């Protein structure tokens, strides 16, 4: 069974080396829609694949980090990067170009790490991230699957190479969240006291 949780964010970028002159040479923005698609072959004690409310923790926080921010490729022109950091308090440096395709891979890598490091407390079974869809426009989206994450032809994505600005981190409920994620520390879901027993 599949479930989907959707988030939105507004982000600015330049996509270097692409065919469109407007996209590759001018800073511009999009209203992104991100779909996290989870799958499981068993249901938890609430008879859900995964409680939608649990998606409002670190996964939503990381996704929201891109809202009202500028995302740039850390290999871009040094003057451009400096301007992004100077004139925007909210920025994210990425090891890959900020295209819809790479956003879907980045979101997958971060959300998958969160889920794999989460201690489940309500009978969740084999829940895992199946794919991530990033809508850049109403008519165009990119969808990432697990096999796309470690594909060297698509560029290496390591959490260690993603840098969030001080302002972005300061707005997180836990400013150390991403450092904990990179260190492999656990995220613990809440314990649920059952209201219906003997099922």
Coordinates of N, CA and C in Angstrom, one line a residue:
X1 N 0.8 -1.2 0.0 CA 0.0 0.0 0.0 C 0.9 1.2 0.0
X2 N 0.4 2.3 -0.7 CA 1.1 3.5 -0.8 C 0.3 4.6 -0.1
X3 N 1.0 5.6 0.6 CA 0.4 6.8 1.0 C 1.2 7.9 0.5
X4 N 0.6 9.1 0.5 CA 1.3 10.3 0.1 C 1.1 11.5 1.0
X5 N 2.2 12.1 1.4 CA 2.2 13.4 2.2 C 2.8 14.5 1.3
X6 N 2.1 15.6 1.2 CA 2.4 16.7 0.4 C 2.8 17.9 1.2
X7 N 3.9 18.6 0.8 CA 4.4 19.8 1.3 C 4.6 20.8 0.2
X8 N 4.7 22.1 0.5 CA 4.9 23.2 -0.5 C 6.0 24.1 0.0
X9 N 6.8 24.7 -0.9 CA 7.7 25.7 -0.6 C 8.0 26.6 -1.8
X10 N 8.4 27.8 -1.5 CA 8.8 28.8 -2.5 C 10.3 28.9 -2.5
X11 N 10.9 28.8 -3.7 CA 12.4 28.8 -3.7 C 12.9 29.5 -4.9
X12 N 14.1 30.1 -4.8 CA 14.8 30.7 -5.9 C 16.0 29.9 -6.3
X13 N 16.4 29.9 -7.6 CA 17.5 29.2 -8.1 C 17.9 29.7 -9.5
X14 N 19.1 29.2 -9.9 CA 19.6 29.3 -11.3 C 20.0 27.8 -11.6
X15 N 19.5 27.3 -12.7 CA 19.9 26.0 -13.1 C 21.0 26.1 -14.3
X16 N 22.2 26.1 -13.9 CA 23.3 26.2 -14.8 C 23.4 25.1 -15.8
X17 N 23.8 25.4 -17.0 CA 24.1 24.4 -18.1 C 22.8 23.8 -18.7
X18 N 21.7 24.3 -18.3 CA 20.4 23.8 -18.9 C 20.2 24.4 -20.3
X19 N 19.2 23.9 -21.1 CA 19.0 24.4 -22.4 C 18.3 25.7 -22.4
X20 N 17.5 26.0 -21.4 CA 16.7 27.3 -21.4 C 17.6 28.4 -20.9
X21 N 17.7 29.5 -21.7 CA 18.6 30.6 -21.4 C 18.0 31.3 -20.2
X22 N 16.7 31.4 -20.1 CA 16.1 32.1 -18.9 C 16.5 31.4 -17.6
X23 N 16.4 30.1 -17.6 CA 16.7 29.3 -16.4 C 18.2 29.2 -16.0
X24 N 19.0 29.2 -17.0 CA 20.4 29.0 -16.8 C 21.2 30.3 -16.5
X25 N 20.6 31.5 -16.8 CA 21.3 32.7 -16.7 C 20.6 33.8 -15.8
X26 N 19.5 33.4 -15.3 CA 18.7 34.4 -14.5 C 18.2 33.8 -13.2
X27 N 18.4 34.5 -12.1 CA 17.8 34.0 -10.8 C 16.3 34.1 -11.0
X28 N 15.6 33.0 -10.6 CA 14.1 33.0 -10.7 C 13.6 32.0 -9.6
X29 N 12.3 32.0 -9.5 CA 11.7 31.2 -8.4 C 10.6 30.4 -8.9
X30 N 10.2 29.4 -8.1 CA 9.1 28.5 -8.4 C 8.3 28.2 -7.1
X31 N 7.0 27.9 -7.2 CA 6.2 27.4 -6.1 C 6.2 25.9 -6.2
X32 N 7.0 25.3 -5.4 CA 7.3 23.8 -5.5 C 6.2 23.1 -4.6
X33 N 5.9 21.9 -5.1 CA 5.0 20.9 -4.4 C 5.8 19.7 -4.3
X34 N 6.0 19.2 -3.1 CA 6.8 17.9 -2.9 C 5.9 16.8 -2.3
X35 N 5.9 15.7 -3.0 CA 5.1 14.5 -2.5 C 6.0 13.4 -2.0
X36 N 5.9 13.1 -0.8 CA 6.6 11.9 -0.2 C 5.7 10.7 -0.3
X37 N 6.1 9.7 -1.0 CA 5.2 8.5 -1.1 C 5.9 7.4 -0.3
X38 N 5.1 6.9 0.7 CA 5.6 5.8 1.5 C 4.9 4.6 1.2
X39 N 5.5 3.4 1.4 CA 4.9 2.2 1.2 C 5.1 1.2 2.4
X40 N 4.2 0.3 2.5 CA 4.3 -0.7 3.5 C 3.4 -1.9 3.1
X41 N 3.7 -3.0 3.6 CA 2.9 -4.2 3.4 C 2.2 -4.7 4.7
X42 N 2.3 -3.8 5.7 CA 1.6 -4.1 7.0 C 1.1 -2.7 7.5
X43 N 0.2 -2.7 8.4 CA -0.3 -1.5 9.0 C 0.1 -1.4 10.4
X44 N 0.2 -0.2 11.0 CA 0.5 0.0 12.4 C -0.7 -0.2 13.3
X45 N -0.5 0.1 14.6 CA -1.6 -0.2 15.5 C -2.8 0.7 15.3
X46 N -2.6 1.8 14.6 CA -3.7 2.7 14.2 C -4.3 2.3 12.8
X47 N -3.8 1.2 12.3 CA -4.2 0.7 11.0 C -3.9 1.7 9.9
X48 N -2.7 2.2 10.0 CA -2.2 3.2 9.0 C -0.8 2.6 8.5
X49 N -0.4 3.0 7.3 CA 0.9 2.8 6.8 C 1.9 3.5 7.7
X50 N 1.6 4.8 7.9 CA 2.4 5.7 8.7 C 1.6 6.9 9.0
X51 N 1.4 7.3 10.3 CA 0.6 8.4 10.6 C 1.1 9.7 10.0
X52 N 0.2 10.4 9.2 CA 0.5 11.6 8.5 C 1.1 12.6 9.5
X53 N 0.6 12.6 10.7 CA 1.1 13.6 11.7 C 2.6 13.4 12.0
X54 N 3.1 12.2 11.9 CA 4.6 12.0 12.1 C 5.4 12.6 11.0
X55 N 4.8 12.9 9.9 CA 5.6 13.5 8.8 C 5.8 15.0 9.0
X56 N 5.2 15.5 10.1 CA 5.3 16.9 10.4 C 6.5 17.2 11.3
X57 N 7.3 16.2 11.5 CA 8.5 16.4 12.3 C 9.7 16.8 11.4
X58 N 10.8 16.1 11.6 CA 12.0 16.5 10.8 C 11.9 16.5 9.3
X59 N 11.0 15.7 8.7 CA 10.9 15.7 7.3 C 10.2 17.0 6.8
X60 N 9.2 17.4 7.5 CA 8.6 18.7 7.1 C 9.6 19.9 7.4
X61 N 10.3 19.8 8.5 CA 11.3 20.8 8.9 C 12.3 21.0 7.8
X62 N 12.9 19.9 7.3 CA 13.9 19.9 6.3 C 13.3 20.4 5.0
X63 N 12.1 20.0 4.6 CA 11.5 20.5 3.4 C 11.2 22.0 3.5
X64 N 10.7 22.4 4.6 CA 10.4 23.9 4.8 C 11.7 24.7 4.8
X65 N 12.8 24.1 5.0 CA 14.1 24.8 5.0 C 14.3 25.5 3.6
X66 N 13.7 25.0 2.6 CA 13.9 25.5 1.3 C 12.9 26.6 1.0
X67 N 12.0 26.9 1.9 CA 11.0 27.9 1.6 C 11.5 29.3 1.8
X68 N 11.2 30.2 0.9 CA 11.7 31.6 0.9 C 13.3 31.6 1.0
X69 N 13.9 30.7 0.3 CA 15.4 30.6 0.4 C 15.9 30.6 -1.1
X70 N 17.2 30.8 -1.2 CA 17.8 30.6 -2.5 C 18.7 29.3 -2.4
X71 N 18.6 28.4 -3.4 CA 19.4 27.2 -3.4 C 20.4 27.3 -4.5
X72 N 21.6 27.0 -4.2 CA 22.6 27.1 -5.3 C 23.6 25.9 -5.3
X73 N 24.1 25.7 -6.4 CA 25.1 24.6 -6.6 C 26.4 25.1 -6.1
X74 N 27.0 24.3 -5.2 CA 28.3 24.8 -4.6 C 29.5 24.9 -5.5
X75 N 29.3 24.5 -6.8 CA 30.3 24.6 -7.8 C 30.1 25.9 -8.7
X76 N 29.1 26.6 -8.4 CA 28.7 27.8 -9.2 C 29.8 28.9 -9.0
X77 N 29.6 30.0 -9.7 CA 30.5 31.1 -9.7 C 30.6 31.7 -8.3
X78 N 31.9 31.9 -7.8 CA 32.1 32.4 -6.4 C 31.4 33.7 -6.1
X79 N 31.4 34.6 -7.1 CA 30.7 35.9 -6.9 C 29.2 35.7 -6.7
X80 N 28.6 34.8 -7.5 CA 27.2 34.6 -7.4 C 26.9 33.9 -6.0
X81 N 27.7 33.0 -5.6 CA 27.5 32.4 -4.3 C 27.6 33.4 -3.2
X82 N 28.6 34.2 -3.3 CA 28.8 35.3 -2.3 C 27.6 36.2 -2.2
X83 N 27.0 36.6 -3.4 CA 25.9 37.5 -3.4 C 24.7 36.8 -2.8
X84 N 24.5 35.5 -3.1 CA 23.4 34.8 -2.5 C 23.5 34.8 -0.9
X85 N 24.7 34.6 -0.4 CA 24.9 34.6 1.0 C 24.8 36.0 1.6
X86 N 25.1 37.0 0.8 CA 25.1 38.4 1.3 C 23.7 38.9 1.4
X87 N 22.9 38.6 0.3 CA 21.6 39.3 0.2 C 20.4 38.4 0.5
X88 N 20.7 37.2 1.0 CA 19.6 36.3 1.5 C 20.1 35.6 2.8
X89 N 19.3 35.8 3.8 CA 19.6 35.2 5.1 C 19.3 33.7 5.0
X90 N 18.4 33.3 4.1 CA 18.0 31.9 4.0 C 18.6 31.4 2.7
X91 N 19.6 30.5 2.8 CA 20.2 29.9 1.6 C 20.6 28.5 1.9
X92 N 20.7 27.7 0.9 CA 21.1 26.3 1.0 C 22.2 26.0 -0.1
X93 N 23.4 25.6 0.3 CA 24.4 25.2 -0.7 C 24.2 23.7 -0.9
X94 N 24.2 23.3 -2.2 CA 23.9 22.0 -2.6 C 25.1 21.4 -3.4
X95 N 25.4 20.1 -3.3 CA 26.5 19.5 -4.0 C 26.1 19.2 -5.5
X96 N 24.8 19.5 -5.8 CA 24.3 19.3 -7.2 C 23.5 20.5 -7.6
X97 N 23.2 20.6 -8.9 CA 22.4 21.7 -9.3 C 21.0 21.7 -8.7
X98 N 20.4 22.9 -8.5 CA 19.1 22.9 -7.9 C 17.9 22.7 -8.9
X99 N 18.0 21.7 -9.7 CA 17.0 21.4 -10.7 C 15.9 20.6 -10.0
X100 N 14.7 20.5 -10.6 CA 13.6 19.7 -10.0 C 14.1 18.2 -9.8
X101 N 14.9 17.7 -10.7 CA 15.4 16.3 -10.6 C 16.3 16.2 -9.4
X102 N 17.2 17.1 -9.2 CA 18.1 17.0 -8.1 C 17.3 17.3 -6.7
X103 N 16.4 18.2 -6.8 CA 15.6 18.5 -5.6 C 14.9 17.2 -5.1
X104 N 14.4 16.4 -6.1 CA 13.7 15.1 -5.8 C 14.7 14.2 -5.1
X105 N 15.9 14.1 -5.6 CA 16.9 13.3 -5.1 C 17.3 13.7 -3.7
X106 N 17.5 15.0 -3.5 CA 17.9 15.6 -2.2 C 16.8 15.3 -1.2
X107 N 15.5 15.6 -1.5 CA 14.5 15.3 -0.6 C 14.4 13.8 -0.2
X108 N 14.6 13.0 -1.2 CA 14.6 11.5 -1.0 C 15.7 11.2 0.0
X109 N 16.9 11.7 -0.3 CA 18.0 11.3 0.6 C 17.8 11.8 2.0
X110 N 17.3 13.0 2.2 CA 17.1 13.5 3.6 C 16.0 12.7 4.3
X111 N 14.8 12.6 3.6 CA 13.7 11.9 4.2 C 14.0 10.4 4.5
X112 N 14.7 9.8 3.6 CA 15.0 8.4 3.8 C 15.9 8.2 5.0
X113 N 16.9 9.1 5.2 CA 17.8 9.1 6.4 C 16.9 9.3 7.6
X114 N 16.0 10.2 7.6 CA 15.2 10.4 8.8 C 14.4 9.1 9.1
X115 N 13.7 8.6 8.1 CA 12.9 7.4 8.4 C 13.8 6.2 8.9
X116 N 15.0 6.0 8.3 CA 15.8 4.9 8.6 C 16.4 5.1 10.0
X117 N 16.4 6.3 10.5 CA 17.0 6.6 11.9 C 15.9 6.8 12.9
X118 N 14.6 6.5 12.5 CA 13.5 6.7 13.4 C 13.1 5.4 14.1
X119 N 13.0 5.6 15.5 CA 12.6 4.4 16.3 C 11.1 4.5 16.3
X120 N 10.5 3.4 15.7 CA 9.0 3.4 15.6 C 8.4 2.9 16.9
X121 N 7.3 3.4 17.3 CA 6.7 3.1 18.6 C 5.3 2.7 18.6
X122 N 4.7 2.5 17.4 CA 3.3 2.2 17.3 C 3.0 1.0 16.3
X123 N 3.9 0.1 16.3 CA 3.7 -1.1 15.5 C 3.9 -1.0 14.1
X124 N 4.6 0.1 13.6 CA 4.9 0.3 12.2 C 5.7 -0.9 11.7
X125 N 5.3 -1.4 10.6 CA 6.0 -2.6 10.0 C 7.2 -2.2 9.1
X126 N 7.0 -2.5 7.9 CA 8.1 -2.4 6.9 C 7.9 -1.1 6.1
X127 N 7.5 0.0 6.8 CA 7.3 1.3 6.1 C 8.6 1.8 5.6
X128 N 8.6 2.3 4.4 CA 9.8 2.9 3.8 C 9.4 3.9 2.7
X129 N 10.3 4.7 2.4 CA 10.1 5.7 1.3 C 10.1 5.1 0.0
X130 N 9.1 5.2 -0.8 CA 9.0 4.6 -2.1 C 9.5 5.5 -3.2
X131 N 9.1 6.8 -3.1 CA 9.6 7.8 -4.1 C 9.3 9.2 -3.6
X132 N 9.9 10.1 -4.3 CA 9.6 11.6 -4.0 C 9.3 12.2 -5.3
X133 N 8.3 13.0 -5.4 CA 7.9 13.8 -6.6 C 8.1 15.3 -6.2
X134 N 8.8 16.0 -7.0 CA 8.9 17.4 -6.9 C 8.3 18.1 -8.1
X135 N 7.2 18.8 -7.9 CA 6.5 19.6 -8.9 C 7.2 21.0 -8.9
X136 N 7.8 21.3 -10.0 CA 8.4 22.6 -10.2 C 7.4 23.6 -10.7
X137 N 6.5 23.1 -11.6 CA 5.4 23.9 -12.1 C 4.2 23.1 -12.1
X138 N 3.1 23.6 -12.6 CA 1.8 22.9 -12.6 C 1.9 21.8 -13.7
X139 N 2.8 21.9 -14.6 CA 2.9 20.9 -15.7 C 4.1 20.1 -15.7
X140 N 5.1 20.3 -14.8 CA 6.3 19.6 -14.9 C 6.8 19.2 -13.5
X141 N 7.2 17.9 -13.4 CA 7.7 17.4 -12.1 C 8.8 16.3 -12.4
X142 N 9.5 16.1 -11.3 CA 10.5 15.0 -11.4 C 10.2 14.0 -10.2
X143 N 10.4 12.7 -10.5 CA 10.2 11.7 -9.5 C 11.4 10.9 -9.3
X144 N 11.8 10.8 -8.0 CA 13.0 10.0 -7.7 C 12.7 8.7 -7.0
X145 N 13.3 7.7 -7.4 CA 13.2 6.4 -6.8 C 14.5 6.0 -6.1
X146 N 14.4 5.0 -5.2 CA 15.6 4.6 -4.4 C 16.8 4.3 -5.3
X147 N 16.7 3.7 -6.5 CA 17.8 3.4 -7.3 C 18.5 4.7 -7.9
X148 N 17.8 5.8 -7.8 CA 18.4 7.1 -8.3 C 19.3 7.7 -7.3
X149 N 19.3 7.3 -6.0 CA 20.1 8.0 -5.0 C 21.6 7.7 -5.2
X150 N 21.9 6.5 -5.4 CA 23.4 6.2 -5.5 C 23.8 6.0 -6.9
X151 N 23.2 6.6 -7.8 CA 23.5 6.6 -9.2 C 24.6 7.6 -9.5
X152 N 25.8 7.1 -9.8 CA 26.9 8.1 -10.0 C 26.7 9.0 -11.2
X153 N 25.9 8.5 -12.2 CA 25.7 9.3 -13.4 C 24.8 10.5 -13.1
X154 N 24.1 10.5 -11.9 CA 23.3 11.6 -11.5 C 23.9 12.6 -10.5
X155 N 25.1 12.3 -10.1 CA 25.8 13.1 -9.2 C 25.7 12.6 -7.8
X156 N 26.8 12.8 -7.0 CA 26.9 12.2 -5.7 C 26.1 13.2 -4.7
X157 N 25.2 12.6 -3.9 CA 24.6 13.4 -2.8 C 24.9 12.7 -1.5
X158 N 25.6 13.5 -0.7 CA 25.9 13.1 0.7 C 25.4 14.2 1.6
X159 N 24.8 13.8 2.7 CA 24.2 14.8 3.6 C 25.3 15.7 4.1
X160 N 26.5 15.3 4.2 CA 27.6 16.1 4.7 C 27.9 17.3 3.7
X161 N 27.4 17.2 2.5 CA 27.7 18.2 1.5 C 26.6 19.2 1.3
X162 N 25.5 19.1 2.1 CA 24.4 20.0 2.1 C 24.6 21.0 3.2
X163 N 24.6 22.3 2.9 CA 24.8 23.3 4.0 C 23.6 24.3 4.0
X164 N 23.0 24.4 5.2 CA 21.9 25.3 5.5 C 22.5 26.5 6.2
X165 N 22.0 27.7 5.8 CA 22.5 28.9 6.4 C 22.1 29.0 7.9
X166 N 22.8 29.9 8.6 CA 22.5 30.0 10.0 C 21.1 30.4 10.3
X167 N 20.5 31.2 9.4 CA 19.1 31.6 9.6 C 18.2 30.5 9.5
X168 N 18.4 29.6 8.5 CA 17.5 28.4 8.3 C 17.6 27.6 9.5
X169 N 18.8 27.3 10.0 CA 19.0 26.4 11.1 C 18.4 27.0 12.4
X170 N 18.5 28.3 12.5 CA 17.9 29.0 13.7 C 16.4 28.8 13.8
X171 N 15.8 28.6 12.7 CA 14.3 28.5 12.7 C 13.8 27.1 12.9
X172 N 14.7 26.1 13.0 CA 14.3 24.8 13.2 C 13.9 24.6 14.7
X173 N 13.0 23.7 15.0 CA 12.7 23.4 16.4 C 13.9 23.0 17.2
X174 N 14.8 22.2 16.5 CA 16.0 21.8 17.1 C 17.2 22.2 16.1
X175 N 17.9 23.3 16.4 CA 18.9 23.8 15.5 C 20.0 22.7 15.2
X176 N 20.1 21.7 16.0 CA 21.1 20.6 15.8 C 20.6 19.4 15.1
X177 N 19.3 19.5 14.6 CA 18.7 18.4 13.9 C 19.5 17.8 12.8
X178 N 20.0 18.6 11.9 CA 20.7 18.1 10.7 C 22.0 17.5 11.1
X179 N 22.7 18.1 12.1 CA 23.9 17.5 12.6 C 23.6 16.1 13.2
X180 N 22.6 16.0 14.0 CA 22.2 14.7 14.5 C 21.9 13.7 13.4
X181 N 21.2 14.1 12.4 CA 20.9 13.3 11.3 C 22.2 12.8 10.6
X182 N 23.1 13.7 10.4 CA 24.4 13.3 9.8 C 25.2 12.3 10.6
X183 N 25.1 12.5 12.0 CA 25.8 11.6 12.9 C 25.1 10.2 13.0
X184 N 23.9 10.1 12.5 CA 23.2 8.8 12.6 C 22.5 8.6 13.9
X185 N 22.2 9.7 14.6 CA 21.5 9.6 15.8 C 20.0 9.3 15.6
X186 N 19.3 8.8 16.5 CA 18.0 8.3 16.4 C 17.0 9.4 16.6
X187 N 15.9 9.4 15.9 CA 14.7 10.2 16.1 C 13.6 9.2 16.7
X188 N 13.0 9.5 17.7 CA 12.1 8.6 18.4 C 10.6 9.1 18.3
X189 N 9.8 8.3 17.7 CA 8.4 8.6 17.6 C 7.7 8.5 19.0
X190 N 6.6 9.1 19.2 CA 5.9 9.1 20.5 C 5.3 7.7 20.7
X191 N 5.3 7.3 22.0 CA 4.6 6.1 22.4 C 3.1 6.4 22.4
X192 N 2.3 5.4 21.9 CA 0.9 5.5 21.8 C 0.2 4.6 22.8
X193 N -0.6 5.1 23.6 CA -1.4 4.2 24.5 C -2.7 3.8 23.8
X194 N -2.8 2.5 23.6 CA -4.0 2.0 22.8 C -5.3 2.3 23.5
X195 N -6.3 2.7 22.7 CA -7.7 2.9 23.2 C -8.5 1.7 22.9
X196 N -8.2 0.9 21.9 CA -8.9 -0.3 21.6 C -7.9 -1.4 21.7
X197 N -8.2 -2.4 22.4 CA -7.3 -3.6 22.6 C -8.0 -4.9 22.2
X198 N -7.2 -5.9 22.1 CA -7.7 -7.2 21.8 C -8.1 -7.4 20.3
X199 N -7.5 -6.5 19.4 CA -7.8 -6.6 18.0 C -6.9 -7.6 17.3

